[in-house]
Amino acid sequence: LVPEKYPTPEKTRALVTIALDALRGIPGVETASIARMVPLNDNIIRGGEIVTDLDDRAFRASYNYNWVGPAYFKTMDISILQGREFSPSDRSGSPEVIILNENCARRFFGTTNPVGHTIRVGNGKPITVVGVARNSKYFTLGEEKVSAVYAPYLQAGAIVNLHFLIRGSRPPQALVKDVNALLGRLDPSASIETKPMRNALGLALLPSQVGAALLGSMGLLGLMLAAIGLYGVLVYAVSRRTREIGLRMALGAERGDILWMVLRESFSLVLIGIGLGLGIALLATKPLAMFLVPELSPTDPAAFFAVVGVLAAVAAAATVGPALRALRVDPMVALRYE
């Protein structure tokens, strides 16, 4: 917004209220809200001496802080575990209220349900806790046990950089035109940028994407080297056992017996390698968990089964050449083989 057009917080709040009502009326919009900070894009850290109404003793704490509007948690699909979300009545002039995340509630109140209790920061006024929200990600994907406090957006001071958040049933790109047109009508002088949340999270996901590309490239290189190595070992083993293979065939061994001999040697090596590799992987993937999005696990069974399947397929492909070479051994030539 142009700051000169909104010299007081009241003018900004009035526009926000009108804009949210209008956005919710757009076809395909399920819910809409507003936040001072968009998760994984920016953050504010606050803290100080905290005193709760359970104990007069103060303790120091720091936490992620954000001002959010009504329906924010529904829009962002963050569950409210206890209490309630903010309502339109939580605005300037009404009693100050906050919502804590799970980590913050545990840090401030232990096992006590914090809803209805109050906290004071420094020498400030008591602030009532009206809800507890499920833990989320706030600034980085790798953060753990972050405490977070949410305050009502309509109790914040003057803000001219507005971040509306919309959850829709239509594809994001289909809503962009309607959203831009609506916000442009509300204030033609405003600078408007509308984009899918996936684009807004590009910077936060960049380390994971770069890491995935690097690790994936190293994995493919390792797989290729392993296949070449296995092929070389089996070719050498067959060449060393040429005389033995010829003798077996001269004594009546079937081609299937010779093939099974080569496959058994191949897959005994592969199974040992897979066993050792899985054991190391279970340990090595734990530090990588910080780069994963919440829905992914570093010990995902499906991923491990897929890796085993790929390794088995590569091993089988690497075994084809040496196995065919063993089957083509002429018993008469092999018996004279030195």
PDB file of N, CA, C and O in Angstrom, residues 5 61 72 87 106 115 118 174 226 327:
ATOM      1  N   LYS A   5      -1.501   7.049   2.040  1.00  0.00           N
ATOM      2  CA  LYS A   5      -2.945   6.845   1.987  1.00  0.00           C
ATOM      3  C   LYS A   5      -3.481   6.142   3.225  1.00  0.00           C
ATOM      4  O   LYS A   5      -4.685   6.099   3.450  1.00  0.00           O
ATOM      5  N   ALA A  61      12.658 -16.494  27.555  1.00  0.00           N
ATOM      6  CA  ALA A  61      12.260 -17.330  26.414  1.00  0.00           C
ATOM      7  C   ALA A  61      12.256 -16.478  25.154  1.00  0.00           C
ATOM      8  O   ALA A  61      12.019 -15.270  25.199  1.00  0.00           O
ATOM      9  N   TYR A  72      -6.814 -18.023   9.705  1.00  0.00           N
ATOM     10  CA  TYR A  72      -5.441 -18.277   9.254  1.00  0.00           C
ATOM     11  C   TYR A  72      -5.096 -19.761   9.369  1.00  0.00           C
ATOM     12  O   TYR A  72      -4.544 -20.355   8.439  1.00  0.00           O
ATOM     13  N   SER A  87     -10.966 -14.614  16.059  1.00  0.00           N
ATOM     14  CA  SER A  87     -12.235 -14.236  15.446  1.00  0.00           C
ATOM     15  C   SER A  87     -12.181 -12.756  15.062  1.00  0.00           C
ATOM     16  O   SER A  87     -11.283 -12.020  15.502  1.00  0.00           O
ATOM     17  N   ARG A 106       4.073 -25.933  25.908  1.00  0.00           N
ATOM     18  CA  ARG A 106       4.791 -26.823  26.821  1.00  0.00           C
ATOM     19  C   ARG A 106       5.874 -26.050  27.576  1.00  0.00           C
ATOM     20  O   ARG A 106       6.114 -26.281  28.758  1.00  0.00           O
ATOM     21  N   VAL A 115      -5.074 -22.758  27.783  1.00  0.00           N
ATOM     22  CA  VAL A 115      -6.218 -21.964  27.338  1.00  0.00           C
ATOM     23  C   VAL A 115      -6.906 -21.324  28.547  1.00  0.00           C
ATOM     24  O   VAL A 115      -7.257 -22.009  29.521  1.00  0.00           O
ATOM     25  N   THR A 118      -2.970 -16.669  31.464  1.00  0.00           N
ATOM     26  CA  THR A 118      -2.348 -15.442  30.938  1.00  0.00           C
ATOM     27  C   THR A 118      -0.837 -15.494  31.082  1.00  0.00           C
ATOM     28  O   THR A 118      -0.297 -16.231  31.919  1.00  0.00           O
ATOM     29  N   ALA A 174      -5.618 -20.193 -11.992  1.00  0.00           N
ATOM     30  CA  ALA A 174      -6.954 -19.788 -12.414  1.00  0.00           C
ATOM     31  C   ALA A 174      -7.531 -18.696 -11.510  1.00  0.00           C
ATOM     32  O   ALA A 174      -8.431 -17.957 -11.916  1.00  0.00           O
ATOM     33  N   ALA A 226      29.254 -49.164  -9.399  1.00  0.00           N
ATOM     34  CA  ALA A 226      28.985 -50.479  -8.803  1.00  0.00           C
ATOM     35  C   ALA A 226      28.657 -51.509  -9.881  1.00  0.00           C
ATOM     36  O   ALA A 226      29.111 -52.660  -9.823  1.00  0.00           O
ATOM     37  N   LEU A 327      28.090 -69.578 -20.499  1.00  0.00           N
ATOM     38  CA  LEU A 327      27.317 -70.568 -21.243  1.00  0.00           C
ATOM     39  C   LEU A 327      27.952 -70.902 -22.588  1.00  0.00           C
ATOM     40  O   LEU A 327      27.692 -71.976 -23.147  1.00  0.00           O
TER      41      LEU A 327
END
